[in-house]
Amino acid sequence: MIFFAAMRHQMALMRASWQFLVLLGVLQPVVYLLIVLSKVPATETVTAVMLMSFWGSTVWSGAGILRREKMEGTLAPTMLGVRDPRLVLLGKTTGASLLILAVISVTVAAFVLLSGRSMAIALPFWFGVGLALVAVTGTAAGFLLSCLFLLSRYGPQLSALAVAPVTLLSGLLIPVSMLPGWTRPLSWVINLRWVQEFLAGAARGTPDFAALGLAGALTVVYFVLGAFAFQRVTVLARKEGTLDLS
């Protein structure tokens, strides 16, 4: 199936560029952990670091798939081929999300283990459900942002701009209650906030299923918005023939 073929292809590309994978999946979370962890790390802090690292990796890997294809001259065959290009893009963003999440998870677990610190997870099953949602969320965000960044001439600049504000507004390390009042409503549309609340609750033994539902709903919204953005990409590629010139 083309979806799984595209997923495997993207994973192979990322493994071939192992320096980039090490930078995003190993060095990035380790630096975060060294900065924020005290003697006895709170599980909530560890999950926040995982999500921060995953978001940054999503922006620089999955969200740049179409733009990289444009730079490498493979965008036209992807968009104009006999295979459904949506399945190709979804497969590639899924592959990027799964691989980077796996690397980050192993890195964080190894860091906690080797540092002699503890990380208690009261409900492993629901914590695993939360991690699965993280992968789906990364796919949805990568799908949407990949199209938006391609439609703009300032994709690299938007990539850099997308990391810090989302991390801050989602309340991963700074509680939303400490943010200026006018910014707090913005956190409602960032599903990382709700994923973090669910993961932290599952680790404590009190999972917040309302947060899980909101995170899932926002992920669906991201997919829908991505579909609209992808339609615009398709129009530029197939009807106007201007995509490669933008």
XYZ file of N, CA and C in Angstrom:
738
model
N 0.846 -1.195 0.000
C 0.000 0.000 0.000
C 0.880 1.243 0.000
N 0.464 2.262 -0.751
C 1.289 3.440 -0.936
C 1.544 4.163 0.376
N 0.568 4.152 1.304
C 0.739 4.823 2.594
C 1.934 4.244 3.343
N 1.989 2.920 3.464
C 3.066 2.279 4.212
C 4.403 2.376 3.471
N 4.339 2.353 2.141
C 5.570 2.522 1.359
C 6.156 3.912 1.594
N 5.289 4.932 1.598
C 5.755 6.300 1.852
C 6.278 6.441 3.274
N 5.626 5.778 4.225
C 6.069 5.826 5.616
C 7.456 5.219 5.760
N 7.663 4.045 5.162
C 8.978 3.400 5.240
C 10.043 4.226 4.532
N 9.664 4.843 3.408
C 10.617 5.656 2.660
C 11.075 6.858 3.484
N 10.131 7.511 4.165
C 10.485 8.669 4.979
C 11.384 8.270 6.150
N 11.082 7.137 6.768
C 11.932 6.653 7.863
C 13.345 6.363 7.360
N 13.434 5.773 6.171
C 14.752 5.468 5.606
C 15.527 6.754 5.321
N 14.845 7.770 4.811
C 15.497 9.051 4.543
C 16.011 9.678 5.829
N 15.210 9.604 6.884
C 15.619 10.202 8.151
C 16.777 9.432 8.781
N 16.762 8.114 8.634
C 17.883 7.326 9.169
C 19.162 7.612 8.387
N 19.012 7.850 7.088
C 20.187 8.182 6.277
C 20.782 9.519 6.713
N 19.918 10.460 7.079
C 20.376 11.753 7.604
C 20.446 11.654 9.123
N 21.258 10.742 9.611
C 21.261 10.415 11.038
C 21.727 11.588 11.902
N 22.531 12.481 11.342
C 22.980 13.631 12.136
C 21.794 14.493 12.550
N 20.872 14.691 11.615
C 19.671 15.477 11.895
C 18.807 14.770 12.931
N 18.715 13.450 12.808
C 17.917 12.654 13.736
C 18.520 12.705 15.140
N 19.835 12.630 15.238
C 20.503 12.714 16.539
C 20.308 14.096 17.152
N 20.378 15.121 16.322
C 20.208 16.486 16.823
C 18.818 16.690 17.419
N 17.788 16.249 16.688
C 16.417 16.475 17.133
C 15.954 15.476 18.179
N 16.355 14.219 18.014
C 15.818 13.180 18.876
C 16.649 12.848 20.090
N 17.936 13.243 20.079
C 18.815 12.908 21.203
C 19.324 14.174 21.893
N 20.053 15.006 21.171
C 20.647 16.178 21.797
C 19.602 17.157 22.310
N 18.556 17.382 21.522
C 17.533 18.345 21.927
C 16.872 17.972 23.260
N 16.320 16.744 23.412
C 15.723 16.405 24.709
C 16.718 16.346 25.856
N 17.956 15.916 25.590
C 18.964 15.860 26.651
C 19.263 17.271 27.175
N 19.400 18.228 26.265
C 19.650 19.613 26.689
C 18.484 20.126 27.523
N 17.260 19.868 27.065
C 16.088 20.284 27.848
C 16.108 19.651 29.235
N 16.401 18.366 29.304
C 16.400 17.663 30.584
C 17.474 18.217 31.518
N 18.637 18.500 30.993
C 19.707 19.045 31.820
C 19.354 20.423 32.366
N 18.558 21.157 31.612
C 18.195 22.512 32.036
C 17.102 22.488 33.097
N 16.075 21.658 32.904
C 14.872 21.791 33.725
C 14.784 20.827 34.888
N 15.537 19.726 34.860
C 15.368 18.728 35.909
C 16.167 19.072 37.156
N 15.535 18.883 38.292
C 16.218 19.028 39.569
C 16.680 17.658 40.026
N 16.981 17.485 41.317
C 17.488 16.207 41.804
C 16.519 15.064 41.568
N 15.254 15.283 41.884
C 14.251 14.236 41.690
C 13.275 14.739 40.647
N 13.366 14.295 39.399
C 12.536 14.846 38.329
C 11.080 14.459 38.482
N 10.212 15.425 38.286
C 8.783 15.144 38.282
C 8.423 14.534 36.935
N 7.527 13.542 36.961
C 7.114 12.886 35.722
C 6.504 13.894 34.765
N 5.770 14.846 35.309
C 5.135 15.869 34.463
C 6.178 16.674 33.705
N 7.300 16.962 34.343
C 8.373 17.696 33.676
C 8.983 16.867 32.557
N 9.141 15.566 32.805
C 9.716 14.684 31.794
C 8.807 14.608 30.571
N 7.501 14.460 30.787
C 6.581 14.407 29.647
C 6.552 15.740 28.905
N 6.683 16.839 29.651
C 6.726 18.151 28.998
C 7.945 18.257 28.092
N 9.084 17.759 28.560
C 10.300 17.779 27.742
C 10.111 16.919 26.491
N 9.473 15.751 26.647
C 9.210 14.901 25.490
C 8.368 15.633 24.454
N 7.321 16.311 24.916
C 6.427 16.999 23.979
C 7.110 18.212 23.352
N 7.911 18.929 24.143
C 8.656 20.053 23.569
C 9.588 19.583 22.464
N 10.310 18.509 22.745
C 11.246 17.974 21.755
C 10.501 17.458 20.533
N 9.377 16.803 20.769
C 8.600 16.253 19.661
C 8.039 17.367 18.785
N 7.561 18.438 19.396
C 7.015 19.542 18.611
C 8.104 20.186 17.753
N 9.260 20.450 18.354
C 10.345 21.020 17.570
C 10.757 20.116 16.428
N 10.788 18.818 16.684
C 11.157 17.860 15.638
C 10.099 17.800 14.545
N 8.825 17.888 14.933
C 7.739 17.869 13.951
C 7.836 19.051 13.003
N 8.125 20.214 13.570
C 8.230 21.426 12.746
C 9.382 21.319 11.751
N 10.516 20.774 12.205
C 11.695 20.748 11.342
C 11.793 19.504 10.473
N 11.006 18.475 10.775
C 11.073 17.256 9.958
C 9.787 17.056 9.170
N 8.708 16.642 9.825
C 7.468 16.343 9.118
C 6.881 17.534 8.391
N 6.954 18.712 9.025
C 6.334 19.890 8.413
C 7.094 20.403 7.200
N 8.335 19.966 7.024
C 9.115 20.443 5.885
C 9.203 19.465 4.738
N 8.380 18.413 4.758
C 8.495 17.360 3.755
C 8.256 17.894 2.344
N 7.152 18.580 2.122
C 6.843 19.061 0.778
C 7.840 20.117 0.310
N 8.266 20.990 1.226
C 9.234 22.016 0.834
C 10.568 21.386 0.438
N 10.975 20.341 1.164
C 12.214 19.662 0.785
C 12.071 18.973 -0.565
N 10.890 18.411 -0.830
C 10.677 17.780 -2.133
C 10.730 18.816 -3.251
N 10.227 19.998 -2.976
C 10.299 21.065 -3.966
C 11.754 21.433 -4.248
N 12.553 21.545 -3.183
C 13.963 21.906 -3.346
C 14.730 20.817 -4.088
N 14.337 19.555 -3.891
C 15.052 18.435 -4.511
C 14.492 18.061 -5.880
N 13.424 18.740 -6.315
C 12.866 18.487 -7.637
C 11.958 17.280 -7.731
N 11.503 16.748 -6.589
C 10.628 15.570 -6.610
C 9.180 15.909 -6.294
N 8.881 17.199 -6.164
C 7.520 17.590 -5.804
C 6.534 17.284 -6.920
N 6.885 17.618 -8.154
C 5.967 17.394 -9.273
C 5.591 15.921 -9.425
N 6.561 14.972 -9.411
C 6.165 13.566 -9.500
C 5.253 13.131 -8.348
N 5.471 13.692 -7.167
C 4.623 13.337 -6.026
C 3.204 13.832 -6.232
N 3.061 15.073 -6.669
C 1.738 15.678 -6.800
C 0.999 15.228 -8.052
N 1.733 14.870 -9.107
C 1.102 14.571 -10.389
C 1.124 13.091 -10.741
N 1.618 12.265 -9.833
C 1.695 10.833 -10.099
C 0.338 10.158 -10.046
N 0.323 8.873 -10.392
C -0.933 8.123 -10.411
C -1.399 7.786 -8.995
N -0.486 7.795 -8.035
C -0.852 7.523 -6.652
C -1.469 8.759 -6.023
N -2.399 8.545 -5.080
C -3.021 9.651 -4.379
C -1.951 10.381 -3.565
N -1.653 11.637 -3.891
C -0.577 12.348 -3.177
C -0.893 12.567 -1.699
N -2.185 12.561 -1.338
C -2.529 12.706 0.080
C -2.017 11.522 0.880
N -2.135 10.323 0.320
C -1.632 9.144 1.005
C -0.117 9.177 1.117
N 0.535 9.716 0.086
C 1.994 9.820 0.122
C 2.418 10.758 1.246
N 1.788 11.940 1.320
C 2.153 12.912 2.340
C 1.811 12.404 3.733
N 0.632 11.802 3.891
C 0.245 11.259 5.192
C 1.196 10.143 5.626
N 1.578 9.294 4.682
C 2.521 8.238 4.998
C 3.860 8.795 5.452
N 4.332 9.814 4.764
C 5.625 10.397 5.121
C 5.572 11.110 6.466
N 4.504 11.863 6.733
C 4.405 12.547 8.020
C 4.229 11.547 9.157
N 3.511 10.455 8.896
C 3.373 9.411 9.918
C 4.714 8.764 10.214
N 5.464 8.446 9.170
C 6.782 7.855 9.364
C 7.701 8.766 10.155
N 7.677 10.066 9.831
C 8.511 11.025 10.553
C 8.105 11.099 12.023
N 6.800 11.128 12.289
C 6.307 11.231 13.669
C 6.675 10.002 14.483
N 6.458 8.813 13.915
C 6.736 7.584 14.652
C 8.223 7.442 14.962
N 9.063 7.732 13.977
C 10.499 7.552 14.188
C 11.038 8.530 15.215
N 10.684 9.792 15.086
C 11.224 10.788 16.013
C 10.662 10.587 17.413
N 9.393 10.167 17.533
C 8.827 9.905 18.857
C 9.532 8.730 19.516
N 9.841 7.700 18.739
C 10.549 6.542 19.288
C 11.939 6.935 19.777
N 12.655 7.733 18.988
C 14.005 8.142 19.374
C 13.963 9.007 20.628
N 13.028 9.950 20.674
C 12.907 10.827 21.848
C 12.537 10.024 23.090
N 11.609 9.077 22.957
C 11.188 8.262 24.104
C 12.352 7.449 24.651
N 13.129 6.828 23.753
C 14.282 6.046 24.196
C 15.315 6.947 24.856
N 15.543 8.126 24.287
C 16.515 9.060 24.855
C 16.122 9.484 26.259
N 14.857 9.874 26.426
C 14.386 10.330 27.742
C 14.444 9.192 28.762
N 13.993 8.006 28.359
C 14.027 6.862 29.271
C 15.458 6.525 29.676
N 16.381 6.545 28.719
C 17.778 6.244 29.023
C 18.384 7.304 29.936
N 18.040 8.551 29.708
C 18.565 9.635 30.550
C 18.101 9.455 31.995
N 16.803 9.207 32.166
C 16.270 9.026 33.521
C 16.913 7.819 34.197
N 17.057 6.725 33.439
C 17.638 5.503 34.003
C 19.107 5.695 34.374
N 19.892 6.251 33.460
C 21.327 6.403 33.693
C 21.632 7.451 34.753
N 20.729 8.396 34.939
C 20.955 9.422 35.962
C 20.548 8.943 37.352
N 19.999 7.719 37.432
C 19.609 7.175 38.723
C 18.368 7.799 39.309
N 17.584 8.437 38.488
C 16.364 9.089 38.960
C 15.160 8.219 38.652
N 14.048 8.565 39.226
C 12.851 7.738 39.081
C 11.775 8.490 38.314
N 10.953 7.725 37.614
C 9.814 8.285 36.882
C 8.653 7.321 37.062
N 7.707 7.679 37.905
C 6.582 6.797 38.219
C 5.439 7.027 37.243
N 4.895 5.926 36.714
C 3.726 5.987 35.832
C 2.670 5.073 36.440
N 1.649 5.675 37.012
C 0.640 4.907 37.738
C -0.231 4.071 36.807
N -0.544 4.608 35.634
C -1.423 3.914 34.691
C -0.712 3.787 33.339
N 0.114 2.757 33.179
C 0.892 2.618 31.930
C 0.026 2.519 30.681
N -1.140 1.838 30.784
C -1.980 1.689 29.599
C -2.441 3.044 29.077
N -2.987 3.866 29.954
C -3.492 5.168 29.526
C -2.348 6.108 29.146
N -1.201 5.929 29.786
C -0.029 6.702 29.382
C 0.367 6.329 27.957
N 0.293 5.025 27.646
C 0.568 4.575 26.285
C -0.427 5.120 25.286
N -1.707 5.208 25.695
C -2.729 5.809 24.825
C -2.366 7.262 24.529
N -1.899 7.970 25.555
C -1.488 9.353 25.355
C -0.325 9.479 24.386
N 0.646 8.574 24.501
C 1.780 8.601 23.575
C 1.343 8.288 22.147
N 0.379 7.367 21.998
C -0.142 7.067 20.665
C -0.806 8.304 20.069
N -1.518 9.047 20.923
C -2.154 10.279 20.446
C -1.105 11.308 20.047
N 0.016 11.318 20.748
C 1.107 12.227 20.379
C 1.555 11.949 18.945
N 1.700 10.671 18.599
C 2.119 10.316 17.241
C 1.088 10.768 16.214
N -0.200 10.563 16.516
C -1.265 10.988 15.599
C -1.285 12.503 15.481
N -1.108 13.171 16.609
C -1.066 14.633 16.606
C 0.085 15.147 15.748
N 1.251 14.506 15.874
C 2.389 14.907 15.057
C 2.129 14.725 13.576
N 1.434 13.646 13.227
C 1.081 13.417 11.830
C 0.153 14.514 11.322
N -0.866 14.850 12.130
C -1.822 15.886 11.731
C -1.143 17.241 11.596
N -0.305 17.592 12.582
C 0.391 18.876 12.531
C 1.369 18.919 11.368
N 2.087 17.823 11.140
C 3.028 17.781 10.024
C 2.317 17.905 8.684
N 1.163 17.247 8.556
C 0.365 17.308 7.332
C -0.091 18.742 7.055
N -0.621 19.402 8.091
C -1.107 20.772 7.935
C 0.040 21.742 7.664
N 1.063 21.712 8.493
C 2.147 22.674 8.362
C 2.956 22.471 7.092
N 3.086 21.227 6.649
C 3.826 20.966 5.417
C 3.183 21.695 4.240
N 1.860 21.680 4.201
C 1.142 22.380 3.130
C 1.253 23.897 3.301
N 1.058 24.385 4.520
C 1.098 25.826 4.760
C 2.484 26.400 4.484
N 3.526 25.692 4.914
C 4.878 26.182 4.686
C 5.224 26.190 3.201
N 4.666 25.243 2.459
C 4.933 25.208 1.024
C 4.225 26.353 0.309
N 3.040 26.714 0.774
C 2.276 27.776 0.138
C 2.887 29.152 0.395
N 3.710 29.261 1.405
C 4.343 30.536 1.726
C 5.778 30.557 1.220
N 6.231 31.732 0.864
C 7.625 31.882 0.454
C 8.564 31.872 1.660
N 7.993 31.960 2.824
C 8.793 32.107 4.032
C 8.668 30.869 4.921
N 8.689 29.689 4.296
C 8.550 28.450 5.043
C 9.588 28.262 6.133
N 10.893 28.434 5.842
C 11.911 28.265 6.898
C 11.724 29.244 8.041
N 11.363 30.498 7.709
C 11.150 31.486 8.756
C 9.926 31.122 9.607
N 8.882 30.631 8.963
C 7.701 30.217 9.708
C 8.004 29.006 10.587
N 8.877 28.127 10.107
C 9.265 26.976 10.911
C 9.914 27.427 12.212
N 10.851 28.366 12.095
C 11.521 28.870 13.293
C 10.541 29.580 14.210
N 9.599 30.301 13.620
C 8.633 31.056 14.413
C 7.641 30.155 15.120
N 7.374 28.976 14.571
C 6.325 28.115 15.114
C 6.731 27.391 16.386
N 8.029 27.249 16.638
C 8.475 26.408 17.750
C 8.230 27.059 19.100
N 8.849 28.201 19.352
C 8.808 28.805 20.686
C 7.412 29.253 21.115
N 6.635 29.966 20.273
C 5.315 30.404 20.739
C 4.390 29.261 21.129
N 4.381 28.197 20.336
C 3.514 27.054 20.656
C 3.956 26.390 21.954
N 5.269 26.233 22.118
C 5.796 25.646 23.353
C 5.399 26.474 24.559
N 5.480 27.800 24.423
C 5.133 28.681 25.539
C 3.636 28.679 25.820
N 2.831 28.834 24.775
C 1.388 28.950 24.967
C 0.731 27.647 25.391
N 1.374 26.523 25.095
C 0.786 25.235 25.470
C 0.969 24.916 26.948
N 1.765 25.718 27.659
C 1.937 25.508 29.083
C 2.739 24.272 29.442
N 3.645 23.857 28.572
C 4.395 22.633 28.836
C 5.314 22.771 30.045
N 5.993 23.908 30.150
C 6.867 24.125 31.297
C 6.422 25.296 32.158
N 5.834 26.296 31.550
C 5.279 27.431 32.294
C 3.762 27.257 32.343
N 3.174 27.132 33.520
C 1.718 26.934 33.607
C 0.954 28.024 32.868
N -0.122 27.611 32.234
C -0.951 28.570 31.499
C -1.434 29.682 32.416
N -1.664 29.364 33.679
C -2.161 30.362 34.640
C -1.164 31.496 34.863
N 0.112 31.264 34.517
C 1.132 32.293 34.706
C 1.313 33.167 33.469
N 0.646 32.831 32.391
C 0.744 33.619 31.172
C -0.161 34.841 31.263
N 0.121 35.890 30.487
C -0.779 37.052 30.460
C -2.198 36.630 30.090
N -3.158 37.264 30.702
C -4.549 36.857 30.522
C -4.996 36.808 29.080
N -4.538 37.751 28.252
C -5.014 37.800 26.870
C -4.469 36.658 26.021
N -3.403 35.988 26.489
C -2.824 34.887 25.720
C -3.436 33.534 26.079
N -4.082 33.442 27.224
C -4.541 32.135 27.694
C -5.554 31.470 26.770
N -6.509 32.219 26.182
C -7.447 31.552 25.267
C -6.765 30.872 24.084
N -5.567 31.359 23.701
C -4.861 30.758 22.576
C -4.455 29.318 22.876
N -4.217 28.997 24.146
C -3.795 27.646 24.507
C -4.894 26.620 24.287
N -6.138 27.081 24.198
C -7.240 26.135 24.000
C -7.167 25.450 22.641
N -6.545 26.071 21.657
C -6.502 25.487 20.308
C -5.178 24.779 20.043
N -4.349 24.629 21.064
C -3.083 23.911 20.933
C -3.244 22.562 21.615
N -3.287 21.497 20.833
C -3.601 20.203 21.438
C -2.477 19.656 22.313
N -1.256 20.192 22.178
C -0.185 19.766 23.065
C -0.526 20.044 24.520
N -1.258 21.117 24.771
C -1.660 21.420 26.143
C -2.495 20.291 26.722
N -3.463 19.825 25.946
C -4.378 18.802 26.446
C -3.703 17.433 26.499
N -2.809 17.170 25.556
C -2.057 15.914 25.614
C -1.196 15.876 26.876
N -0.549 16.999 27.179
C 0.281 17.066 28.374
C -0.554 16.854 29.643
N -1.725 17.457 29.699
C -2.581 17.284 30.876
C -3.010 15.831 31.025
N -3.299 15.176 29.907
C -3.701 13.773 29.995
C -2.530 12.891 30.410
N -1.352 13.092 29.808
C -0.187 12.286 30.159
C 0.184 12.462 31.627
N 0.170 13.703 32.082
C 0.504 13.955 33.484
C -0.511 13.295 34.410
N -1.785 13.356 34.050
C -2.813 12.716 34.861
C -2.679 11.205 34.872
N -2.374 10.613 33.713
C -2.190 9.164 33.653
C -1.001 8.730 34.493
N 0.058 9.543 34.499
C 1.226 9.217 35.311
C 0.902 9.284 36.803
N 0.018 10.210 37.183
C -0.363 10.355 38.591
C -1.433 9.359 39.011
N -2.095 8.744 38.029
C -3.187 7.835 38.344
C -4.551 8.467 38.259
N -4.630 9.700 37.749
C -5.906 10.411 37.613
C -6.024 10.974 36.200
N -6.211 10.117 35.202
C -6.264 10.601 33.818
C -7.443 11.536 33.583
N -7.178 12.599 32.852
C -8.202 13.587 32.517
C -8.752 13.246 31.131
N -9.889 12.560 31.103
C -10.439 12.117 29.823
C -11.037 13.270 29.029
N -11.422 14.340 29.717
C -11.869 15.531 28.989
C -10.718 16.113 28.174
N -9.523 16.149 28.776
C -8.346 16.626 28.053
C -8.033 15.719 26.874
N -8.194 14.399 27.071
C -7.968 13.453 25.978
C -8.938 13.712 24.832
N -10.201 13.955 25.167
C -11.198 14.242 24.135
C -10.899 15.530 23.386
N -10.497 16.569 24.113
C -10.166 17.836 23.461
C -8.949 17.690 22.553
N -7.950 16.951 23.019
C -6.763 16.729 22.189
C -7.124 15.972 20.919
N -7.976 14.959 21.059
C -8.403 14.209 19.885
C -9.204 15.053 18.915
N -10.106 15.891 19.452
C -10.925 16.750 18.598
C -10.064 17.758 17.842
N -9.095 18.350 18.527
C -8.220 19.306 17.863
C -7.355 18.634 16.797
N -6.976 17.391 17.054
C -6.206 16.653 16.051
C -7.025 16.458 14.782
N -8.317 16.145 14.946
C -9.210 16.012 13.787
C -9.304 17.343 13.046
N -9.410 18.442 13.800
C -9.471 19.775 13.182
C -8.206 20.035 12.380
N -7.059 19.659 12.912
C -5.804 19.849 12.185
C -5.809 19.077 10.868
N -6.323 17.836 10.917
C -6.403 17.042 9.693
C -7.324 17.713 8.664
N -8.464 18.233 9.118
C -9.413 18.883 8.209
C -8.789 20.135 7.590
N -8.160 20.957 8.411
C -7.489 22.151 7.884
C -6.365 21.763 6.926
N -5.669 20.687 7.249
C -4.625 20.210 6.357
C -5.176 19.779 5.014
N -6.363 19.167 5.022
C -6.995 18.740 3.771
C -7.316 19.948 2.891
N -7.804 21.037 3.514
C -8.095 22.250 2.745
C -6.811 22.862 2.186
N -5.764 22.904 3.013
C -4.491 23.447 2.536
C -3.911 22.580 1.427
N -4.066 21.263 1.564
C -3.555 20.359 0.537
C -4.299 20.565 -0.784
N -5.597 20.856 -0.693
C -6.368 21.115 -1.907
C -5.808 22.323 -2.651
N -5.392 23.333 -1.902
C -4.811 24.511 -2.524
C -3.474 24.167 -3.187
N -2.682 23.344 -2.513
C -1.416 22.884 -3.101
C -1.680 22.141 -4.405
N -2.718 21.304 -4.409
C -3.057 20.532 -5.602
C -3.458 21.435 -6.756
N -4.233 22.481 -6.453
C -4.654 23.432 -7.483
C -3.442 24.120 -8.097
N -2.523 24.564 -7.245
C -1.328 25.239 -7.747
C -0.478 24.310 -8.602
N -0.430 23.041 -8.223
C 0.418 22.090 -8.945
C -0.205 21.625 -10.244
N -1.507 21.348 -10.225
C -2.140 20.693 -11.378
C -2.834 21.657 -12.332
N -3.447 22.698 -11.778
C -4.238 23.587 -12.638
C -3.480 24.833 -13.057
N -2.778 25.464 -12.086
C -2.119 26.717 -12.399
C -0.662 26.515 -12.777
N -0.070 25.401 -12.329
C 1.321 25.120 -12.665
C 2.301 26.116 -12.086
N 1.933 26.732 -10.965
C 2.790 27.777 -10.390
C 3.487 27.358 -9.106
N 3.242 26.171 -8.653
C 3.762 25.777 -7.339
C 5.288 25.797 -7.316
N 5.913 25.286 -8.347
C 7.372 25.224 -8.362
C 8.005 26.601 -8.539
N 7.196 27.613 -8.885
C 7.735 28.951 -9.099
C 7.499 29.859 -7.910
N 6.760 29.367 -6.889
C 6.421 30.242 -5.752
C 7.588 30.352 -4.791
